[in-house]
Each structure stands twice: as C-alpha cells, then as structure tokens.
Short mmCIF file of C-alpha atoms and ligand atoms in Angstrom, two decimals:
data_model
loop_
_atom_site.label_atom_id
_atom_site.label_comp_id
_atom_site.label_asym_id
_atom_site.label_seq_id
_atom_site.Cartn_x
_atom_site.Cartn_y
_atom_site.Cartn_z
CA MET A 295 -15.45 -23.21 16.04
CA ASN A 296 -17.91 -23.60 13.22
CA PHE A 297 -17.69 -22.93 9.71
CA THR A 298 -21.27 -23.72 8.81
CA GLU A 299 -23.89 -21.18 8.63
CA THR A 300 -27.34 -21.80 10.21
CA ASP A 301 -30.16 -22.75 8.16
CA GLU A 302 -31.72 -19.05 9.00
CA GLN A 303 -28.21 -17.53 7.78
CA VAL A 304 -28.54 -19.65 4.66
CA ALA A 305 -31.93 -18.63 4.06
CA LEU A 306 -31.35 -15.09 4.69
CA ARG A 307 -28.32 -15.03 2.11
CA ALA A 308 -30.57 -16.60 -0.72
CA ALA A 309 -33.55 -14.22 0.22
CA VAL A 310 -31.22 -11.16 -0.32
CA ALA A 311 -29.48 -12.35 -3.16
CA ASP A 312 -33.08 -12.93 -4.78
CA LEU A 313 -33.68 -9.08 -4.22
CA GLY A 314 -30.31 -8.15 -5.38
CA ARG A 315 -30.81 -10.03 -8.56
CA LYS A 316 -33.93 -8.09 -9.01
CA TYR A 317 -32.12 -4.66 -8.95
CA GLY A 318 -28.60 -5.49 -10.11
CA TYR A 319 -25.53 -3.36 -11.31
CA ALA A 320 -27.27 -1.79 -14.25
CA TYR A 321 -29.85 -0.44 -11.68
CA PHE A 322 -27.03 0.70 -9.28
CA THR A 323 -25.14 2.47 -12.12
CA ARG A 324 -28.40 3.99 -14.10
CA GLN A 325 -29.14 5.38 -10.60
CA ALA A 326 -25.83 6.67 -9.99
CA ARG A 327 -24.91 8.19 -13.69
CA SER A 328 -28.26 10.02 -13.58
CA GLY A 329 -28.10 11.51 -10.32
CA GLY A 330 -30.59 9.18 -8.71
CA ARG A 331 -30.58 7.39 -5.63
CA LEU A 332 -31.50 3.57 -4.61
CA THR A 333 -34.75 4.49 -2.99
CA GLU A 334 -36.66 1.63 -4.18
CA LEU A 335 -34.20 -0.99 -3.09
CA TRP A 336 -33.53 0.50 0.26
CA GLN A 337 -37.45 0.58 1.08
CA GLU A 338 -38.09 -2.94 -0.33
CA ALA A 339 -35.09 -4.17 1.82
CA GLY A 340 -36.43 -2.52 4.76
CA LYS A 341 -40.07 -4.08 4.40
CA LEU A 342 -38.16 -7.52 4.15
CA GLY A 343 -36.56 -6.80 7.50
CA PHE A 344 -33.07 -6.74 6.06
CA ILE A 345 -32.00 -3.18 6.81
CA GLY A 346 -32.53 -3.54 10.57
CA VAL A 347 -31.86 -7.31 10.75
CA ASN A 348 -29.13 -6.54 13.76
CA LEU A 349 -31.26 -4.42 15.88
CA PRO A 350 -33.30 -5.36 18.69
CA VAL A 351 -36.75 -6.93 18.16
CA GLU A 352 -38.38 -4.62 20.76
CA TYR A 353 -37.35 -1.80 18.55
CA GLY A 354 -38.74 -3.24 15.14
CA GLY A 355 -35.52 -4.88 14.27
CA GLY A 356 -34.61 -8.58 13.56
CA GLY A 357 -32.94 -9.56 16.70
CA ALA A 358 -29.99 -11.06 15.12
CA GLY A 359 -26.33 -9.69 14.87
CA LEU A 360 -23.73 -7.93 13.07
CA TYR A 361 -22.98 -11.33 11.15
CA GLU A 362 -26.52 -11.32 9.59
CA LEU A 363 -26.17 -7.56 8.55
CA SER A 364 -23.13 -8.14 7.02
CA ILE A 365 -24.68 -11.01 5.05
CA VAL A 366 -27.10 -8.63 3.80
CA LEU A 367 -24.59 -6.06 2.51
CA GLU A 368 -22.32 -8.87 0.97
CA GLU A 369 -25.37 -10.30 -1.16
CA LEU A 370 -26.67 -7.08 -2.34
CA ALA A 371 -22.98 -6.03 -3.28
CA ALA A 372 -22.46 -9.30 -4.89
CA ALA A 373 -25.38 -8.73 -6.82
CA GLY A 374 -23.83 -5.35 -8.09
CA CYS A 375 -26.29 -3.03 -5.83
CA GLY A 376 -24.53 -2.67 -2.37
CA LEU A 377 -26.36 -0.04 -0.14
CA LEU A 378 -23.47 2.23 1.40
CA MET A 379 -26.04 3.71 3.84
CA MET A 380 -26.18 0.18 5.48
CA VAL A 381 -22.81 0.70 6.65
CA VAL A 382 -23.77 3.98 8.41
CA SER A 383 -27.52 4.09 9.42
CA PRO A 384 -28.10 0.54 11.05
CA ALA A 385 -24.41 -0.43 11.63
CA ILE A 386 -22.86 2.55 13.18
CA CYS A 387 -25.91 4.64 14.26
CA GLY A 388 -28.17 1.78 14.85
CA THR A 389 -25.51 -0.06 16.98
CA ILE A 390 -24.60 3.05 18.98
CA LEU A 391 -28.22 3.76 19.75
CA ALA A 392 -29.20 0.46 20.63
CA ARG A 393 -26.39 0.06 22.94
CA PHE A 394 -26.00 3.31 24.71
CA GLY A 395 -29.18 5.38 23.82
CA THR A 396 -31.67 6.23 26.25
CA PRO A 397 -35.15 4.57 26.18
CA GLU A 398 -36.53 7.49 24.35
CA GLN A 399 -33.70 7.82 21.74
CA LYS A 400 -34.04 4.16 21.11
CA GLN A 401 -38.06 4.48 20.64
CA ARG A 402 -37.52 7.62 18.76
CA TRP A 403 -34.89 6.16 16.01
CA LEU A 404 -34.50 2.67 16.12
CA PRO A 405 -37.80 1.23 14.64
CA ARG A 406 -37.56 3.60 11.61
CA ILE A 407 -33.77 3.23 11.23
CA ALA A 408 -34.83 -0.74 11.10
CA SER A 409 -37.63 -0.23 8.66
CA GLY A 410 -35.56 1.92 6.48
CA SER A 411 -38.01 4.90 6.54
CA ALA A 412 -35.28 6.73 8.38
CA ILE A 413 -31.62 7.13 7.56
CA MET A 414 -29.01 8.55 10.11
CA ALA A 415 -25.70 9.45 8.60
CA PHE A 416 -22.66 9.75 10.48
CA GLY A 417 -20.16 12.31 10.59
CA ILE A 418 -16.79 12.40 12.07
CA THR A 419 -14.30 13.44 9.59
CA GLU A 420 -13.22 17.02 9.37
CA PRO A 421 -11.29 19.06 6.74
CA ASP A 422 -8.26 19.97 9.25
CA ALA A 423 -8.44 16.85 11.25
CA GLY A 424 -8.40 14.16 8.84
CA SER A 425 -7.33 10.73 10.01
CA ASN A 426 -6.37 12.30 13.32
CA SER A 427 -9.49 12.38 15.33
CA HIS A 428 -7.79 13.76 18.19
CA LYS A 429 -7.91 17.31 16.40
CA LEU A 430 -11.54 17.41 15.78
CA THR A 431 -12.79 20.92 16.32
CA THR A 432 -16.50 20.37 16.40
CA VAL A 433 -17.51 21.40 19.95
CA ALA A 434 -20.45 21.47 21.76
CA THR A 435 -21.09 23.92 24.70
CA ARG A 436 -23.96 23.56 27.29
CA ASP A 437 -26.51 26.69 27.39
CA GLY A 438 -28.98 26.11 30.06
CA ASP A 439 -30.93 22.76 28.93
CA THR A 440 -29.52 22.95 25.44
CA TRP A 441 -26.34 22.18 23.60
CA VAL A 442 -24.96 24.67 21.24
CA LEU A 443 -22.66 22.81 18.68
CA SER A 444 -20.32 24.51 15.86
CA GLY A 445 -18.06 23.01 13.40
CA ARG A 446 -17.13 21.72 10.10
CA LYS A 447 -17.34 18.11 8.45
CA ILE A 448 -16.26 16.71 5.22
CA PHE A 449 -16.69 13.65 2.98
CA ILE A 450 -20.24 12.85 4.85
CA SER A 451 -22.12 10.29 2.86
CA GLY A 452 -25.96 10.43 2.36
CA VAL A 453 -26.72 13.83 4.02
CA ASP A 454 -29.33 14.52 1.43
CA GLU A 455 -30.99 11.06 2.02
CA ALA A 456 -30.74 11.44 6.01
CA GLU A 457 -33.22 12.54 8.62
CA ALA A 458 -30.30 13.25 11.23
CA VAL A 459 -26.60 13.02 11.30
CA LEU A 460 -24.68 11.37 14.34
CA ILE A 461 -22.05 13.85 14.69
CA VAL A 462 -18.84 13.32 16.65
CA GLY A 463 -18.07 16.39 18.37
CA ARG A 464 -16.26 17.38 21.60
CA THR A 465 -17.48 18.66 24.86
CA ALA A 466 -15.37 20.67 27.37
CA ASP A 467 -14.75 18.83 30.81
CA THR A 468 -16.25 21.06 33.27
CA LYS A 469 -13.44 20.72 35.88
CA THR A 470 -10.14 20.61 33.42
CA GLY A 471 -11.56 22.08 30.41
CA LYS A 472 -9.95 19.48 28.33
CA LEU A 473 -12.02 18.50 25.29
CA ARG A 474 -13.27 14.97 24.86
CA PRO A 475 -15.35 13.25 22.28
CA ALA A 476 -19.25 13.27 22.47
CA LEU A 477 -21.97 12.12 20.21
CA PHE A 478 -24.83 14.16 18.97
CA ALA A 479 -27.96 13.10 16.80
CA VAL A 480 -28.26 16.28 14.64
CA PRO A 481 -31.58 16.63 12.62
CA THR A 482 -30.67 17.99 8.97
CA ASP A 483 -33.28 20.50 9.13
CA ALA A 484 -31.97 22.12 12.49
CA PRO A 485 -31.33 25.78 12.00
CA GLY A 486 -27.61 26.37 11.71
CA PHE A 487 -26.90 23.00 10.04
CA SER A 488 -26.50 23.33 6.28
CA PHE A 489 -24.69 20.89 3.62
CA GLN A 490 -22.87 21.12 0.33
CA PRO A 491 -22.36 18.44 -2.09
CA ILE A 492 -18.77 17.58 -3.05
CA ASP A 493 -18.01 17.01 -6.57
CA MET A 494 -16.73 13.48 -6.48
CA ASP A 495 -15.12 11.52 -9.41
CA ILE A 496 -16.68 8.26 -8.14
CA VAL A 497 -19.82 6.54 -9.82
CA THR A 498 -22.12 6.05 -6.73
CA PRO A 499 -25.58 7.06 -5.80
CA GLU A 500 -24.66 8.13 -2.46
CA LYS A 501 -23.17 11.63 -2.50
CA GLN A 502 -20.53 12.89 -0.29
CA TYR A 503 -21.21 16.31 1.48
CA LEU A 504 -19.52 19.43 3.33
CA LEU A 505 -21.49 20.10 6.69
CA PHE A 506 -21.55 23.42 8.21
CA LEU A 507 -22.76 23.51 11.96
CA ASP A 508 -23.07 27.31 13.00
CA GLU A 509 -24.08 27.23 16.47
CA VAL A 510 -26.80 24.67 16.23
CA ARG A 511 -28.88 24.57 19.13
CA LEU A 512 -29.86 20.93 20.25
CA PRO A 513 -32.17 19.78 23.02
CA ALA A 514 -30.16 17.97 26.10
CA ASP A 515 -31.50 14.62 24.60
CA ALA A 516 -29.67 15.10 21.26
CA LEU A 517 -26.66 13.80 23.19
CA VAL A 518 -26.32 10.33 22.47
CA GLY A 519 -25.09 7.80 25.63
CA GLN A 520 -23.03 9.32 28.21
CA GLU A 521 -20.83 12.30 27.73
CA ASP A 522 -17.62 10.77 29.57
CA ALA A 523 -17.87 7.35 27.96
CA ALA A 524 -18.16 8.35 24.30
CA LEU A 525 -14.68 6.89 23.20
CA LEU A 526 -16.13 3.49 24.02
CA GLN A 527 -19.28 4.26 22.35
CA LEU A 528 -17.63 5.63 19.29
CA PHE A 529 -15.56 2.43 18.91
CA ALA A 530 -18.79 0.31 19.57
CA GLY A 531 -20.13 2.06 16.18
CA LEU A 532 -16.68 1.98 14.49
CA ASN A 533 -16.12 -1.70 14.41
CA PRO A 534 -19.55 -2.54 12.72
CA GLU A 535 -18.37 0.30 10.21
CA ARG A 536 -15.17 -1.58 9.44
CA ILE A 537 -16.75 -4.87 9.00
CA MET A 538 -19.52 -3.57 6.90
CA ALA A 539 -17.02 -1.61 4.73
CA SER A 540 -15.28 -5.26 4.37
CA ALA A 541 -18.73 -6.86 3.37
CA MET A 542 -19.29 -4.02 0.71
CA ALA A 543 -15.96 -4.65 -0.53
CA VAL A 544 -16.00 -8.41 -0.94
CA GLY A 545 -19.38 -8.36 -2.37
CA SER A 546 -18.50 -6.02 -5.13
CA ALA A 547 -15.34 -8.24 -5.78
CA ARG A 548 -17.54 -11.24 -5.99
CA TYR A 549 -19.50 -9.44 -8.56
CA ALA A 550 -16.54 -8.70 -10.45
CA LEU A 551 -15.12 -11.92 -10.38
CA ASP A 552 -18.35 -13.59 -11.44
CA ARG A 553 -18.56 -11.53 -14.44
CA ALA A 554 -14.86 -12.17 -15.31
CA VAL A 555 -15.31 -16.12 -14.94
CA SER A 556 -18.45 -15.99 -17.28
CA TYR A 557 -16.70 -14.05 -19.93
CA VAL A 558 -13.44 -16.16 -19.86
CA LYS A 559 -15.41 -19.22 -20.31
CA GLU A 560 -17.29 -18.02 -23.55
CA ARG A 561 -14.78 -15.61 -25.12
CA THR A 562 -12.36 -17.65 -27.59
CA VAL A 563 -9.85 -15.75 -29.81
CA TRP A 564 -7.71 -18.80 -30.28
CA SER A 565 -8.66 -22.24 -30.37
CA VAL A 566 -9.92 -22.45 -26.75
CA PRO A 567 -11.82 -20.01 -24.31
CA ILE A 568 -9.18 -17.37 -22.89
CA GLY A 569 -10.18 -18.84 -19.40
CA ALA A 570 -8.10 -22.07 -20.53
CA HIS A 571 -4.81 -19.86 -20.72
CA GLN A 572 -3.00 -19.79 -17.21
CA GLY A 573 -2.10 -16.36 -17.61
CA LEU A 574 -5.76 -15.47 -17.18
CA ALA A 575 -6.76 -18.69 -15.24
CA HIS A 576 -4.11 -18.41 -12.29
CA PRO A 577 -4.60 -14.67 -11.36
CA LEU A 578 -8.30 -15.21 -11.31
CA ALA A 579 -7.69 -18.37 -8.92
CA GLN A 580 -5.20 -16.29 -6.89
CA VAL A 581 -7.81 -13.55 -6.31
CA LYS A 582 -10.63 -16.19 -5.44
CA ILE A 583 -8.24 -17.31 -2.57
CA GLU A 584 -7.50 -13.83 -1.40
CA LEU A 585 -11.07 -12.80 -1.57
CA GLU A 586 -11.91 -15.86 0.58
CA LEU A 587 -9.36 -15.17 3.18
CA ALA A 588 -10.64 -11.58 3.41
CA ARG A 589 -14.31 -12.98 3.80
CA LEU A 590 -13.19 -15.20 6.64
CA MET A 591 -11.63 -12.40 8.60
CA MET A 592 -14.71 -10.27 8.19
CA GLN A 593 -16.59 -13.27 9.44
CA LYS A 594 -14.55 -13.79 12.35
CA ALA A 595 -14.68 -10.02 13.32
CA ALA A 596 -18.63 -10.09 12.97
CA VAL A 597 -18.65 -13.21 15.20
CA LEU A 598 -16.53 -11.75 17.80
CA TYR A 599 -18.53 -8.74 17.77
CA ASP A 600 -21.51 -10.29 18.06
CA ALA A 601 -20.24 -12.49 21.07
CA GLY A 602 -19.49 -9.16 22.84
CA ASP A 603 -15.57 -9.15 22.69
CA ASP A 604 -15.12 -5.62 21.45
CA MET A 605 -11.47 -5.60 21.96
CA ALA A 606 -10.86 -8.96 19.81
CA ALA A 607 -13.36 -7.67 17.43
CA GLY A 608 -11.48 -4.41 16.91
CA GLU A 609 -8.41 -5.77 15.85
CA ALA A 610 -10.23 -8.52 13.60
CA ALA A 611 -12.25 -5.63 12.05
CA ASN A 612 -9.12 -3.47 11.09
CA MET A 613 -7.67 -6.66 9.56
CA ALA A 614 -10.91 -7.57 7.91
CA LYS A 615 -11.08 -3.99 6.35
CA TYR A 616 -7.21 -3.91 5.33
CA ALA A 617 -7.65 -7.57 3.54
CA ALA A 618 -10.96 -6.81 1.93
CA ALA A 619 -9.82 -3.57 0.67
CA GLU A 620 -6.60 -5.24 -0.74
CA ALA A 621 -8.31 -8.13 -2.16
CA SER A 622 -11.13 -6.38 -3.81
CA VAL A 623 -8.78 -3.94 -5.76
CA ARG A 624 -7.11 -6.79 -6.94
CA THR A 625 -9.89 -8.56 -7.73
CA VAL A 626 -11.56 -6.01 -9.77
CA ASP A 627 -8.55 -4.93 -11.48
CA GLN A 628 -8.04 -8.76 -12.62
CA ALA A 629 -11.54 -8.97 -13.74
CA ILE A 630 -10.94 -5.78 -15.96
CA GLN A 631 -7.73 -7.52 -17.33
CA SER A 632 -10.07 -10.51 -18.32
CA LEU A 633 -12.51 -8.56 -20.06
CA GLY A 634 -9.87 -6.70 -22.22
CA GLY A 635 -11.47 -3.91 -23.90
CA SER A 636 -14.90 -4.49 -22.94
CA SER A 637 -14.02 -4.02 -19.27
CA MET A 638 -13.74 -0.10 -20.01
CA THR A 639 -17.23 0.06 -21.33
CA SER A 640 -20.43 1.47 -19.43
CA GLU A 641 -22.02 -1.77 -20.08
CA PHE A 642 -19.98 -3.94 -17.93
CA GLY A 643 -19.08 -1.03 -15.63
CA LEU A 644 -16.04 -2.58 -14.07
CA ALA A 645 -13.98 0.72 -14.42
CA ALA A 646 -16.30 2.30 -12.28
CA MET A 647 -16.57 -0.51 -9.83
CA LEU A 648 -12.81 -0.37 -9.51
CA ALA A 649 -12.70 3.12 -8.29
CA ASN A 650 -15.42 2.20 -5.79
CA VAL A 651 -13.59 -0.76 -4.27
CA ARG A 652 -10.50 1.61 -4.36
CA THR A 653 -12.16 3.82 -1.89
CA THR A 654 -12.10 0.99 0.48
CA ARG A 655 -8.35 1.49 1.11
CA ILE A 656 -9.07 4.86 2.17
CA ALA A 657 -12.42 5.23 4.03
CA PRO A 658 -13.64 4.58 6.50
CA VAL A 659 -10.19 4.21 7.81
CA SER A 660 -7.05 4.22 5.59
CA ARG A 661 -4.54 1.37 4.92
CA GLU A 662 -2.05 3.07 6.77
CA MET A 663 -3.90 3.73 9.92
CA ILE A 664 -4.79 0.24 10.20
CA LEU A 665 -1.17 -0.68 9.69
CA ASN A 666 -0.33 1.77 12.53
CA PHE A 667 -3.08 0.16 14.45
CA VAL A 668 -1.41 -3.37 13.78
CA ALA A 669 2.06 -2.52 14.47
CA GLN A 670 1.08 -0.76 17.79
CA HIS A 671 -1.60 -2.96 19.26
CA SER A 672 -0.84 -6.36 17.98
CA LEU A 673 2.92 -5.93 17.56
CA GLY A 674 3.55 -3.74 20.38
CA LEU A 675 5.81 -1.34 18.19
CA PRO A 676 6.33 2.45 19.24
CA LYS A 677 4.04 5.14 17.63
CA SER A 678 5.48 7.43 15.25
CA TYR A 679 2.86 10.22 15.55
C1 LIG B 229 -16.44 8.01 -0.59
C2 LIG B 229 -16.10 8.39 0.64
C3 LIG B 229 -17.29 8.48 1.66
C4 LIG B 229 -16.91 8.83 2.87
N1 LIG B 229 -18.03 8.73 3.86
C5 LIG B 229 -17.69 9.44 5.09
C6 LIG B 229 -18.65 9.67 5.99
O1 LIG B 229 -20.00 9.01 5.79
N2 LIG B 229 -18.53 9.99 7.23
C7 LIG B 229 -17.31 10.43 7.68
O2 LIG B 229 -17.02 10.84 8.68
N3 LIG B 229 -16.09 10.18 6.74
C8 LIG B 229 -16.36 9.81 5.57
N4 LIG B 229 -15.45 9.91 4.62
C9 LIG B 229 -14.15 10.17 5.03
C10 LIG B 229 -12.98 9.15 5.27
O3 LIG B 229 -13.19 8.45 6.44
C11 LIG B 229 -11.74 10.02 5.18
O4 LIG B 229 -11.40 10.41 4.05
C12 LIG B 229 -10.59 9.05 5.92
O5 LIG B 229 -10.75 8.59 7.05
C13 LIG B 229 -9.12 9.49 5.53
O6 LIG B 229 -9.15 10.93 5.94
P1 LIG B 229 -8.58 12.11 5.04
O7 LIG B 229 -9.31 12.26 3.77
O8 LIG B 229 -8.53 13.24 5.91
O9 LIG B 229 -7.11 11.66 4.89
P2 LIG B 229 -5.47 12.21 5.46
O10 LIG B 229 -6.08 11.78 6.99
O11 LIG B 229 -5.51 13.50 5.12
O12 LIG B 229 -4.77 11.14 5.15
C14 LIG B 229 -4.21 11.04 3.86
C15 LIG B 229 -3.26 10.07 3.56
O13 LIG B 229 -2.02 10.11 4.82
C16 LIG B 229 -2.10 8.81 5.28
N5 LIG B 229 -1.66 9.20 6.49
C17 LIG B 229 -2.32 10.19 7.53
N6 LIG B 229 -1.85 10.13 8.79
C18 LIG B 229 -0.89 8.98 8.73
C19 LIG B 229 0.05 8.39 9.71
N7 LIG B 229 0.14 8.65 10.83
N8 LIG B 229 0.78 7.40 9.24
C20 LIG B 229 0.82 6.88 8.10
N9 LIG B 229 -0.11 7.28 6.96
C21 LIG B 229 -0.73 8.55 7.44
C22 LIG B 229 -3.31 8.43 5.15
O14 LIG B 229 -3.40 6.87 5.31
C23 LIG B 229 -3.75 8.79 3.69
O15 LIG B 229 -3.31 7.84 2.81
C24 LIG B 229 -15.64 9.46 3.37
C25 LIG B 229 -14.66 9.42 2.39
C26 LIG B 229 -14.80 8.85 1.22
C27 LIG B 229 -13.91 9.03 0.24
#
C-alpha cells in the first residue's frame, strides 16, 4: 500500500492544474450561460495528451490508467472547469473499446477519442426503464449483414458534440428468444437517428438529449464486443464512469472549499475575520475531512480497477460515487453559507455549482441504487425489487 503519488502523477496533476487555471470557472459559467461549449479547453487538453491518458499507447493514448484519468478530471474540476464528457468518451467508451473492441474498431475510434478530436457519448437511460436497466426496450434485430436498432433514450449528455453514441440495446437470443444487453456504436448522423435537447435547470455547457432510434440500420461491426458477454463489458465501462463522476464531484467541491476558505480569511464583520469563528471554521474542517475520505475511496477504486480487479473495483467505485456525491453537496452548501449573500451572485457561481454537484446524487447511478448494491452485495441482505 502506498499513498504517495509517483513523480509522473504529481507532474500530471500540476500540468493539468496549470491548464485548468488558464480557463477556470469564469470560462465554464460564461460558456454554459451563453449556450456555448468547452471546445477550446477540450481540444487543448486533447493536444496535451490529457483526454486519452488512460488509453493504450498503440492507439494514441498515454498508456497510463484510470487513476491518471481521474487526476485529469479532478484537477480540471478543482480549477472550476471540469469536462463532463471525460466521464463518457475516454472513460466509458474508450475503456470498453480498448478492452473489448475488434482491432478495426480500436483503430477507428481510439486514436481520435484519445486526441479529443472525436467524442463518443453513452446512452443507457430510457424514459420507461430509468434505474431498472433490465427493462431496456431499445432492441437490435439482425437483418442479413446488418443490425436494425429501434428505441428511445433520455438524458444523454453531449450528443450534439458527439460523432457517435455507444448505445446499450438488447438483442434476442436466437435459441431462447430472451433479450440480453448488447452495445452498439451508433453514428449521430445515421439515418433514423435523431435527438432533441431537454430543457434542464442546471448551468452546464454539456446539454442532455432525448434520442429517437427509428429503425437505424447499422453494419455488423457496429456491435462492440461480444453479443453474449455484453453485461461484463458494460460493467467494465460503468466502473470507470462512477470513478470519474467521483473525480468531477471531488474536484468541484475542492474548488468551492478553496473559494470559501479564501473568503472567510479576508471577510471581517466583527473584529476578526469570519473564519476565526468556530461556527464557520468547524463545518469547513468537517467537509474537508469528508472530502478527503471520499477522495481516498475514489483513489482506491481507481487503483483496484487499474490492477484488473473488476469485482473489488465495482464495490469501491459505488462507495466512492456515494461518498463523493454526499461530500461534494455538503461542501458546496457550506461554502455557500460561508460567503453569505455573495454566494448567490453570478460572480461566485456557487448556487449553480450546488445544483451541478447535487446531480451526482442521481447520475450516473442514484444514491439509492448504490445503497441497494451495498446492502445486497456487501452485506448479503435480500433484494426488495
Ligand atoms: C445531468 C444528467 C446527465 C445525464 N447523462 C446521462 C448520459 O450521458 N447517459 C445516460 O445513459 N444517462 C444519463 N443520465 C441519466 C441518469 O443516469 C439517470 O437519471 C439515473 O440513472 C436515474 O434514473 P431516472 O432519472 O430514470 O430515475 P428513476 O429510476 O426514475 O428513479 C427516481 C428515484 O427513485 C429511486 N429508485 C428507483 N428505484 C429504486 C429502488 N429499487 N430502490 C430505492 N430507490 C429507487 C432512485 O434512486 C431515484 O431517487 C443523466 C442524468 C442527468 C441528470
């Protein structure tokens, strides 16, 4: 066990933090409020090798692991400009393609996902299935050499920026007729594929979409990985998603805590800075501890994942996402309290940040579904649903 990061990891953290400072929260909120994107930051991060740091060297990546990818997202978020699509494109889609894609699929997608020149979104959530992925009704049927995919997806992030969406659908077992999950890389310009923005009340540059797949005809090689092992492949991508969602939440909370600490050191309304009052100092110290604990679980999950222990990484990734969501909500809320009325101004943007970190309690997997997982798998309790 080693809690000291390597020289390379320390250097990566510092280099990403430098890039983050160049853009910062003012850039993030300006783009979000004006309907813009984070394209300049995304492209620069891609050129510097940050977006694909976890992907294999032979496909243009950095050859490091998910630990390093989580460093990138945590540091960008800590600078106020986390890139949501990093949770999706290099972490979920890049990982699944690198581990289970055919050589042609890897060659087609990975170098461009790594450089940031192509973004792949990820679509699992459906309007009538929600947290119950056993109820997915997006179905692919074989027609000669092609697949025909039909269904609906909801809340899919960044489809407007993406060249393709990795869709979780289902195929019918030829013998039993039973539906089982399967993954398809669906180009966003495929005939029959359309998408519509959802009016969201959160201030983020990445938008969420409803997807309509109406008999989208795909070549045979749109199927990613094995038709009969998609569940395993899916989990290989969902653990990185949970670790990266934790990194984004922990980083954002670090940003808010830094703002709060600087503010309470300066602001004086009695005879001493308000940070001297334990009514403010102790809750800030408490959230600092909670944040470090969440970060530790996130790092444990990433190390387990990189060591190839998918089972142990699954439990740790769920716990990390739970802890990061709770700690980040409490941290941003306490930062708001520390700034008083100023916290509600657009200049500080903390009210908007609270809504963003609050989303981590719901997505990519809800707090309750994590508690269900821990109750059943870690504690061996019976299932209620
Ligand atoms: C900003 C944002 C971005 C997103 N991006 C993506 C994306 O890129 N791709 C994608 O596929 N999805 C995306 N999602 C969807 C997200 O993953 C889902 O919203 C999430 O999984 C919850 O599903 P739901 O909204 O249908 O809630 P529901 O499943 O309807 O759940 C509603 C509530 O009921 C609770 N609940 C449900 N079942 C149980 C149970 N058995 N026990 C206890 N409580 C239960 C849930 O925890 C939740 O609190 C995004 C969502 C948001 C808000």
